[in-house]
mmCIF file of C-alpha atoms in Angstrom:
data_model
loop_
_atom_site.group_PDB
_atom_site.id
_atom_site.type_symbol
_atom_site.label_atom_id
_atom_site.label_comp_id
_atom_site.label_asym_id
_atom_site.label_seq_id
_atom_site.Cartn_x
_atom_site.Cartn_y
_atom_site.Cartn_z
ATOM 1 C CA MET A 263 -74.014 -17.574 -34.619
ATOM 2 C CA SER A 264 -70.921 -17.292 -32.417
ATOM 3 C CA THR A 265 -69.953 -14.096 -30.749
ATOM 4 C CA PRO A 266 -66.350 -12.989 -31.435
ATOM 5 C CA VAL A 267 -64.087 -12.972 -28.430
ATOM 6 C CA THR A 268 -62.049 -9.816 -28.002
ATOM 7 C CA ALA A 269 -58.821 -9.827 -26.067
ATOM 8 C CA SER A 270 -59.104 -7.744 -22.951
ATOM 9 C CA ALA A 271 -56.468 -5.092 -22.297
ATOM 10 C CA PRO A 272 -53.787 -6.199 -19.819
ATOM 11 C CA GLN A 273 -54.462 -4.891 -16.391
ATOM 12 C CA ARG A 274 -51.749 -3.164 -14.396
ATOM 13 C CA VAL A 275 -50.820 -5.255 -11.404
ATOM 14 C CA ARG A 276 -49.856 -3.292 -8.339
ATOM 15 C CA PRO A 277 -46.886 -4.581 -6.397
ATOM 16 C CA PRO A 278 -47.620 -6.170 -3.056
ATOM 17 C CA ARG A 279 -47.850 -3.816 -0.146
ATOM 18 C CA ALA A 280 -44.909 -5.436 1.685
ATOM 19 C CA SER A 281 -42.617 -5.118 -1.367
ATOM 20 C CA TYR A 282 -43.557 -1.455 -1.774
ATOM 21 C CA ARG A 283 -42.743 -0.774 1.880
ATOM 22 C CA ALA A 284 -39.396 -2.565 1.588
ATOM 23 C CA THR A 285 -38.474 -0.484 -1.463
ATOM 24 C CA LYS A 286 -39.462 2.717 0.299
ATOM 25 C CA VAL A 287 -37.432 1.816 3.390
ATOM 26 C CA ARG A 288 -34.431 0.983 1.188
ATOM 27 C CA ARG A 289 -34.633 4.378 -0.524
ATOM 28 C CA GLN A 290 -34.849 6.108 2.852
ATOM 29 C CA ARG A 291 -31.777 4.262 4.060
ATOM 30 C CA VAL A 292 -29.832 5.213 0.927
ATOM 31 C CA ARG A 293 -30.792 8.873 1.357
ATOM 32 C CA ALA A 294 -29.801 8.761 5.034
ATOM 33 C CA ALA A 295 -26.458 7.153 4.135
ATOM 34 C CA TRP A 296 -25.680 9.861 1.584
ATOM 35 C CA LEU A 297 -26.743 12.512 4.101
ATOM 36 C CA PHE A 298 -24.282 11.228 6.682
ATOM 37 C CA LEU A 299 -21.518 10.746 4.097
ATOM 38 C CA ALA A 300 -21.914 14.204 2.550
ATOM 39 C CA PRO A 301 -19.784 16.121 5.144
ATOM 40 C CA MET A 302 -16.961 13.593 4.835
ATOM 41 C CA LEU A 303 -17.075 13.663 1.032
ATOM 42 C CA VAL A 304 -16.970 17.467 1.010
ATOM 43 C CA ALA A 305 -14.032 17.506 3.433
ATOM 44 C CA LEU A 306 -12.241 14.845 1.377
ATOM 45 C CA ALA A 307 -12.775 16.847 -1.820
ATOM 46 C CA LEU A 308 -11.280 19.938 -0.194
ATOM 47 C CA VAL A 309 -8.384 18.208 1.557
ATOM 48 C CA ALA A 310 -7.414 15.666 -1.124
ATOM 49 C CA GLY A 311 -9.273 16.464 -4.327
ATOM 50 C CA TRP A 312 -8.208 20.095 -4.725
ATOM 51 C CA PRO A 313 -4.464 19.490 -4.082
ATOM 52 C CA LEU A 314 -4.564 16.547 -6.500
ATOM 53 C CA LEU A 315 -6.143 18.625 -9.263
ATOM 54 C CA ARG A 316 -3.708 21.452 -8.507
ATOM 55 C CA THR A 317 -0.793 19.036 -8.885
ATOM 56 C CA PHE A 318 -2.169 17.819 -12.221
ATOM 57 C CA TYR A 319 -2.383 21.402 -13.457
ATOM 58 C CA LEU A 320 1.095 22.398 -12.272
ATOM 59 C CA SER A 321 2.604 19.390 -14.036
ATOM 60 C CA PHE A 322 1.717 21.091 -17.345
ATOM 61 C CA THR A 323 3.388 24.376 -16.400
ATOM 62 C CA ASP A 324 6.890 25.754 -15.839
ATOM 63 C CA ALA A 325 6.104 26.730 -12.240
ATOM 64 C CA SER A 326 8.975 27.225 -9.803
ATOM 65 C CA LEU A 327 8.914 27.268 -6.029
ATOM 66 C CA SER A 328 9.606 31.008 -5.966
ATOM 67 C CA ASP A 329 6.870 31.895 -8.480
ATOM 68 C CA THR A 330 3.920 29.530 -8.799
ATOM 69 C CA ALA A 331 1.447 32.312 -9.632
ATOM 70 C CA GLY A 332 3.293 33.357 -12.799
ATOM 71 C CA ALA A 333 3.586 29.844 -14.211
ATOM 72 C CA LEU A 334 3.046 29.404 -17.952
ATOM 73 C CA PHE A 335 1.291 26.473 -19.575
ATOM 74 C CA ILE A 336 3.827 24.344 -21.488
ATOM 75 C CA GLY A 337 1.804 21.195 -22.188
ATOM 76 C CA PHE A 338 3.597 17.848 -21.906
ATOM 77 C CA GLU A 339 7.123 19.282 -21.917
ATOM 78 C CA ASN A 340 7.717 18.172 -18.331
ATOM 79 C CA TYR A 341 6.857 14.607 -19.327
ATOM 80 C CA LEU A 342 8.304 14.297 -22.823
ATOM 81 C CA VAL A 343 9.448 16.789 -25.468
ATOM 82 C CA TYR A 344 11.543 16.584 -28.650
ATOM 83 C CA ASP A 345 13.945 19.476 -29.092
ATOM 84 C CA ASP A 346 17.077 19.939 -31.213
ATOM 85 C CA GLY A 347 17.184 16.306 -32.285
ATOM 86 C CA ALA A 348 16.861 14.821 -28.776
ATOM 87 C CA TRP A 349 14.137 13.800 -26.351
ATOM 88 C CA TYR A 350 13.877 15.500 -22.966
ATOM 89 C CA GLY A 351 11.546 15.270 -20.018
ATOM 90 C CA LEU A 352 10.680 13.056 -17.082
ATOM 91 C CA LEU A 353 10.138 9.939 -19.192
ATOM 92 C CA THR A 354 13.704 10.131 -20.508
ATOM 93 C CA ASP A 355 15.350 10.727 -17.122
ATOM 94 C CA PRO A 356 17.348 7.626 -16.084
ATOM 95 C CA VAL A 357 17.213 8.707 -12.427
ATOM 96 C CA TRP A 358 13.409 8.678 -12.581
ATOM 97 C CA TRP A 359 13.305 5.181 -14.033
ATOM 98 C CA ARG A 360 15.826 4.061 -11.422
ATOM 99 C CA SER A 361 13.518 5.436 -8.722
ATOM 100 C CA VAL A 362 10.561 3.591 -10.299
ATOM 101 C CA TRP A 363 12.519 0.335 -10.246
ATOM 102 C CA ASN A 364 13.644 0.948 -6.650
ATOM 103 C CA THR A 365 10.060 1.595 -5.579
ATOM 104 C CA LEU A 366 8.692 -1.522 -7.254
ATOM 105 C CA PHE A 367 11.542 -3.685 -5.949
ATOM 106 C CA PHE A 368 11.117 -2.328 -2.425
ATOM 107 C CA SER A 369 7.344 -2.817 -2.539
ATOM 108 C CA VAL A 370 7.364 -6.378 -3.857
ATOM 109 C CA VAL A 371 10.156 -7.659 -1.613
ATOM 110 C CA SER A 372 9.060 -5.912 1.598
ATOM 111 C CA VAL A 373 5.356 -6.759 1.260
ATOM 112 C CA SER A 374 6.159 -10.396 0.407
ATOM 113 C CA LEU A 375 8.399 -10.755 3.445
ATOM 114 C CA GLU A 376 5.835 -9.030 5.661
ATOM 115 C CA VAL A 377 3.103 -11.411 4.540
ATOM 116 C CA VAL A 378 5.235 -14.523 5.128
ATOM 117 C CA PHE A 379 6.552 -13.453 8.542
ATOM 118 C CA GLY A 380 3.184 -11.937 9.487
ATOM 119 C CA ILE A 381 1.455 -15.288 8.939
ATOM 120 C CA ILE A 382 4.137 -17.084 10.980
ATOM 121 C CA VAL A 383 3.825 -14.595 13.861
ATOM 122 C CA ALA A 384 0.018 -14.787 13.732
ATOM 123 C CA LEU A 385 0.097 -18.600 13.903
ATOM 124 C CA LEU A 386 2.416 -18.442 16.913
ATOM 125 C CA LEU A 387 0.231 -15.872 18.676
ATOM 126 C CA ASN A 388 -2.871 -17.928 17.930
ATOM 127 C CA ALA A 389 -1.460 -20.898 19.852
ATOM 128 C CA GLU A 390 -2.289 -21.244 23.540
ATOM 129 C CA PHE A 391 0.629 -20.738 25.926
ATOM 130 C CA LYS A 392 1.346 -18.917 29.159
ATOM 131 C CA GLY A 393 1.933 -15.202 28.821
ATOM 132 C CA ARG A 394 0.266 -15.007 25.407
ATOM 133 C CA ILE A 395 -1.315 -11.635 26.204
ATOM 134 C CA LEU A 396 2.055 -10.105 27.110
ATOM 135 C CA VAL A 397 3.667 -11.496 23.961
ATOM 136 C CA ARG A 398 0.870 -10.065 21.808
ATOM 137 C CA ALA A 399 1.350 -6.647 23.386
ATOM 138 C CA ALA A 400 5.138 -6.823 22.904
ATOM 139 C CA VAL A 401 4.800 -7.777 19.230
ATOM 140 C CA LEU A 402 2.815 -4.594 18.564
ATOM 141 C CA ILE A 403 5.584 -2.300 19.862
ATOM 142 C CA PRO A 404 7.455 -1.907 16.524
ATOM 143 C CA TRP A 405 4.236 -0.937 14.771
ATOM 144 C CA ALA A 406 3.333 1.558 17.510
ATOM 145 C CA ILE A 407 6.669 3.402 17.264
ATOM 146 C CA PRO A 408 6.497 6.369 14.843
ATOM 147 C CA THR A 409 8.284 5.676 11.573
ATOM 148 C CA ILE A 410 10.701 8.597 11.944
ATOM 149 C CA VAL A 411 11.702 7.421 15.421
ATOM 150 C CA SER A 412 12.218 3.813 14.379
ATOM 151 C CA ALA A 413 14.166 4.856 11.258
ATOM 152 C CA LYS A 414 16.459 7.099 13.323
ATOM 153 C CA MET A 415 16.945 4.334 15.863
ATOM 154 C CA TRP A 416 17.924 1.869 13.138
ATOM 155 C CA ALA A 417 20.199 4.480 11.558
ATOM 156 C CA TRP A 418 22.279 4.487 14.745
ATOM 157 C CA MET A 419 22.155 0.696 15.016
ATOM 158 C CA LEU A 420 23.371 0.322 11.408
ATOM 159 C CA ASN A 421 26.092 2.960 11.757
ATOM 160 C CA ASP A 422 29.444 1.644 10.544
ATOM 161 C CA GLN A 423 31.389 3.225 13.437
ATOM 162 C CA PHE A 424 29.113 3.014 16.479
ATOM 163 C CA GLY A 425 26.311 0.655 15.381
ATOM 164 C CA ILE A 426 25.467 -2.371 17.490
ATOM 165 C CA ILE A 427 24.766 -4.467 14.379
ATOM 166 C CA ASN A 428 28.385 -4.302 13.228
ATOM 167 C CA HIS A 429 29.560 -4.829 16.813
ATOM 168 C CA MET A 430 27.545 -8.057 17.134
ATOM 169 C CA LEU A 431 28.589 -9.376 13.713
ATOM 170 C CA LEU A 432 32.261 -8.645 14.461
ATOM 171 C CA ALA A 433 31.983 -10.358 17.839
ATOM 172 C CA LEU A 434 30.465 -13.446 16.218
ATOM 173 C CA GLY A 435 33.139 -13.485 13.512
ATOM 174 C CA ILE A 436 30.627 -13.175 10.672
ATOM 175 C CA ILE A 437 32.341 -10.085 9.205
ATOM 176 C CA ASP A 438 35.977 -8.966 9.306
ATOM 177 C CA SER A 439 35.431 -5.199 9.107
ATOM 178 C CA PRO A 440 32.525 -2.811 9.758
ATOM 179 C CA ILE A 441 29.994 -2.426 6.951
ATOM 180 C CA ALA A 442 28.412 0.891 6.016
ATOM 181 C CA TRP A 443 24.928 -0.574 5.709
ATOM 182 C CA THR A 444 23.147 2.618 4.658
ATOM 183 C CA ALA A 445 25.977 4.135 2.595
ATOM 184 C CA ASN A 446 27.065 1.103 0.588
ATOM 185 C CA ALA A 447 24.969 0.718 -2.574
ATOM 186 C CA THR A 448 25.160 -3.073 -2.278
ATOM 187 C CA TYR A 449 23.524 -3.230 1.154
ATOM 188 C CA SER A 450 21.509 -0.012 1.466
ATOM 189 C CA MET A 451 18.319 -1.256 -0.214
ATOM 190 C CA TRP A 452 18.306 -4.447 1.835
ATOM 191 C CA ALA A 453 18.907 -2.409 4.977
ATOM 192 C CA VAL A 454 15.832 -0.229 4.417
ATOM 193 C CA ILE A 455 13.771 -3.311 3.503
ATOM 194 C CA MET A 456 14.817 -4.939 6.770
ATOM 195 C CA VAL A 457 13.797 -1.880 8.777
ATOM 196 C CA ASP A 458 10.443 -1.626 7.008
ATOM 197 C CA VAL A 459 9.721 -5.331 7.470
ATOM 198 C CA TRP A 460 10.613 -5.129 11.166
ATOM 199 C CA LYS A 461 8.190 -2.258 11.674
ATOM 200 C CA THR A 462 5.189 -3.500 9.694
ATOM 201 C CA ILE A 463 5.126 -7.239 10.427
ATOM 202 C CA PRO A 464 2.858 -6.600 13.468
ATOM 203 C CA PHE A 465 0.258 -4.928 11.236
ATOM 204 C CA VAL A 466 -0.025 -7.956 8.964
ATOM 205 C CA ALA A 467 0.117 -10.339 11.920
ATOM 206 C CA LEU A 468 -2.713 -8.485 13.664
ATOM 207 C CA LEU A 469 -5.040 -8.770 10.662
ATOM 208 C CA VAL A 470 -4.185 -12.433 10.107
ATOM 209 C CA LEU A 471 -4.608 -13.198 13.816
ATOM 210 C CA ALA A 472 -8.092 -11.667 13.767
ATOM 211 C CA ALA A 473 -8.962 -13.896 10.787
ATOM 212 C CA LEU A 474 -7.536 -16.992 12.492
ATOM 213 C CA GLN A 475 -9.675 -16.470 15.571
ATOM 214 C CA MET A 476 -12.795 -16.348 13.380
ATOM 215 C CA LEU A 477 -12.161 -19.773 11.815
ATOM 216 C CA PRO A 478 -14.480 -22.692 12.722
ATOM 217 C CA LYS A 479 -12.904 -25.203 15.096
ATOM 218 C CA ASP A 480 -14.754 -28.261 13.779
ATOM 219 C CA CYS A 481 -12.628 -28.349 10.592
ATOM 220 C CA TYR A 482 -9.432 -28.704 12.605
ATOM 221 C CA GLU A 483 -10.951 -31.262 14.955
ATOM 222 C CA ALA A 484 -11.987 -33.392 11.983
ATOM 223 C CA ALA A 485 -8.530 -33.057 10.412
ATOM 224 C CA GLU A 486 -6.889 -34.074 13.687
ATOM 225 C CA VAL A 487 -9.119 -37.128 13.972
ATOM 226 C CA ASP A 488 -8.301 -38.138 10.386
ATOM 227 C CA GLY A 489 -4.570 -37.754 11.103
ATOM 228 C CA ILE A 490 -3.918 -35.119 8.414
ATOM 229 C CA HIS A 491 -0.517 -33.425 8.652
ATOM 230 C CA PRO A 492 -0.678 -29.846 10.058
ATOM 231 C CA VAL A 493 1.194 -28.446 7.040
ATOM 232 C CA LYS A 494 -1.395 -29.881 4.666
ATOM 233 C CA VAL A 495 -4.170 -28.548 6.900
ATOM 234 C CA PHE A 496 -2.662 -25.072 6.710
ATOM 235 C CA PHE A 497 -2.448 -24.998 2.915
ATOM 236 C CA ARG A 498 -5.764 -26.770 2.292
ATOM 237 C CA VAL A 499 -7.916 -25.252 5.062
ATOM 238 C CA THR A 500 -6.351 -22.314 6.888
ATOM 239 C CA LEU A 501 -4.807 -20.386 3.994
ATOM 240 C CA PRO A 502 -7.945 -20.329 1.794
ATOM 241 C CA LEU A 503 -10.062 -19.180 4.742
ATOM 242 C CA ILE A 504 -7.745 -16.299 5.713
ATOM 243 C CA THR A 505 -7.186 -15.157 2.100
ATOM 244 C CA PRO A 506 -9.689 -12.234 2.366
ATOM 245 C CA ALA A 507 -7.812 -10.879 5.410
ATOM 246 C CA LEU A 508 -4.511 -11.299 3.570
ATOM 247 C CA LEU A 509 -5.862 -9.357 0.593
ATOM 248 C CA VAL A 510 -6.788 -6.468 2.904
ATOM 249 C CA ALA A 511 -3.363 -6.533 4.562
ATOM 250 C CA VAL A 512 -1.529 -6.633 1.230
ATOM 251 C CA ILE A 513 -3.500 -3.776 -0.332
ATOM 252 C CA PHE A 514 -2.817 -1.497 2.657
ATOM 253 C CA ARG A 515 0.844 -2.415 2.778
ATOM 254 C CA LEU A 516 1.230 -2.120 -0.990
ATOM 255 C CA LEU A 517 -0.179 1.403 -0.949
ATOM 256 C CA ASP A 518 2.210 2.377 1.849
ATOM 257 C CA ALA A 519 5.202 0.762 0.153
ATOM 258 C CA LEU A 520 4.606 2.384 -3.233
ATOM 259 C CA ARG A 521 4.554 5.858 -1.684
ATOM 260 C CA VAL A 522 7.312 5.183 0.866
ATOM 261 C CA PHE A 523 9.352 8.225 1.810
ATOM 262 C CA ASP A 524 10.170 8.689 5.478
ATOM 263 C CA VAL A 525 12.028 5.492 6.396
ATOM 264 C CA ILE A 526 14.224 5.597 3.268
ATOM 265 C CA TYR A 527 14.887 9.342 3.442
ATOM 266 C CA VAL A 528 15.970 9.143 7.083
ATOM 267 C CA LEU A 529 18.274 6.175 6.456
ATOM 268 C CA THR A 530 19.794 7.031 3.063
ATOM 269 C CA SER A 531 18.611 10.560 2.180
ATOM 270 C CA ASN A 532 18.843 11.199 -1.606
ATOM 271 C CA SER A 533 21.022 8.206 -2.453
ATOM 272 C CA THR A 534 20.360 7.034 -6.001
ATOM 273 C CA SER A 535 20.636 3.375 -4.977
ATOM 274 C CA THR A 536 17.525 3.666 -2.768
ATOM 275 C CA MET A 537 15.753 6.693 -4.234
ATOM 276 C CA THR A 538 12.020 6.093 -4.617
ATOM 277 C CA MET A 539 9.462 8.013 -6.645
ATOM 278 C CA SER A 540 8.390 10.041 -3.607
ATOM 279 C CA ILE A 541 11.966 11.037 -2.797
ATOM 280 C CA TYR A 542 12.583 11.937 -6.451
ATOM 281 C CA ALA A 543 9.485 14.164 -6.511
ATOM 282 C CA ARG A 544 10.525 15.818 -3.254
ATOM 283 C CA GLN A 545 14.015 16.491 -4.598
ATOM 284 C CA GLN A 546 12.635 18.199 -7.705
ATOM 285 C CA LEU A 547 10.086 20.232 -5.737
ATOM 286 C CA VAL A 548 12.188 21.350 -2.770
ATOM 287 C CA GLU A 549 15.889 21.137 -3.600
ATOM 288 C CA PHE A 550 15.718 21.996 -7.306
ATOM 289 C CA GLN A 551 12.616 24.221 -6.768
ATOM 290 C CA ASP A 552 11.116 22.976 -10.047
ATOM 291 C CA VAL A 553 7.441 22.709 -9.106
ATOM 292 C CA GLY A 554 6.283 21.829 -12.616
ATOM 293 C CA TYR A 555 8.746 18.972 -13.040
ATOM 294 C CA GLY A 556 8.168 17.740 -9.491
ATOM 295 C CA SER A 557 4.399 17.862 -10.009
ATOM 296 C CA ALA A 558 4.823 15.739 -13.131
ATOM 297 C CA ALA A 559 6.719 13.164 -11.065
ATOM 298 C CA SER A 560 4.003 13.261 -8.393
ATOM 299 C CA THR A 561 1.321 12.791 -11.052
ATOM 300 C CA LEU A 562 3.049 9.733 -12.481
ATOM 301 C CA LEU A 563 3.478 8.395 -8.946
ATOM 302 C CA PHE A 564 -0.272 8.749 -8.385
ATOM 303 C CA LEU A 565 -1.084 7.029 -11.688
ATOM 304 C CA ILE A 566 1.290 4.125 -10.984
ATOM 305 C CA ILE A 567 -0.194 3.588 -7.522
ATOM 306 C CA ALA A 568 -3.741 3.784 -8.900
ATOM 307 C CA LEU A 569 -2.933 1.302 -11.680
ATOM 308 C CA ALA A 570 -1.245 -1.134 -9.275
ATOM 309 C CA THR A 571 -4.192 -0.922 -6.870
ATOM 310 C CA VAL A 572 -6.806 -1.528 -9.575
ATOM 311 C CA MET A 573 -4.872 -4.488 -10.978
ATOM 312 C CA TYR A 574 -4.405 -6.024 -7.539
ATOM 313 C CA LEU A 575 -8.073 -5.606 -6.624
ATOM 314 C CA TYR A 576 -9.123 -7.117 -9.954
ATOM 315 C CA LEU A 577 -6.842 -10.123 -9.520
ATOM 316 C CA GLY A 578 -7.982 -10.478 -5.902
ATOM 317 C CA ARG A 579 -11.635 -10.556 -6.921
ATOM 318 C CA ARG A 580 -10.852 -13.132 -9.600
ATOM 319 C CA GLN A 581 -8.997 -15.243 -7.055
ATOM 320 C CA LEU A 582 -11.899 -15.133 -4.604
ATOM 321 C CA GLY A 583 -14.465 -15.713 -7.350
ATOM 322 C CA VAL A 584 -16.355 -12.510 -6.622
ATOM 323 C CA ASP A 585 -18.739 -11.418 -9.377
ATOM 324 C CA GLN A 586 -18.339 -7.891 -10.641
#
């Protein structure tokens, strides 16, 4: 007679001692990280979070600069409202949409030029030649100058009566009469783009130069032995390896360009041909004293910047093949 075999209950296996210690150490490190980050997060919430939420709230009110406490809630009327057979609000304002286009055009063109010239400058600074240290220090001067100072300096240089730019072009015979670079709608946007590119090329070049100096030398030695053309080496070897540094440079410059205010306001003030979203919001808030309407413009500016940043980061991760 056979004895029936009963299945024994599964026994609970304890994790190895080393794995348990590693998990405990990891949890301690996470707690320590949050402990050190807590003061900064609290300060950031007070300095940035509260004003941002306050701006969101004011965009739904009729607040004015003289009376923000007595503002009344009006919903989406600052953004879009239908009244007496017509649409009103920020989304129907042609000046606002012109400022959006100006901002996007300025951002795309200036950042593209900064990346191209920044790579060229970085490649030149990465080469070995006498006085390289002095040249590197000199290249950083435009970036070190405060934006207001550099914009005011260029405003005098671009002046149609006393500017050295017109003087040089007249002396070379390139132009027949002085050009009002910052007052003429045809040239004003390109003038501010030129000033911004001049100032921020060193920033991009510095990041790219740091990436170039981290590249392995054996790849270039092998390419030189095989007789591969330097241009092909750049596009096949150098550019893919410095792409992460370029993504960092572009995201910082794109954020600055989308919220640009100072360089354009100093050069062209409230000119419609160069008005950006930041200048438009400032005009509504300060000059027209319409805090609700200006807050609505600031809110849309924040949303556009956030959307552009998320899209760029997503495309950058796809390009680099980074898993989510």
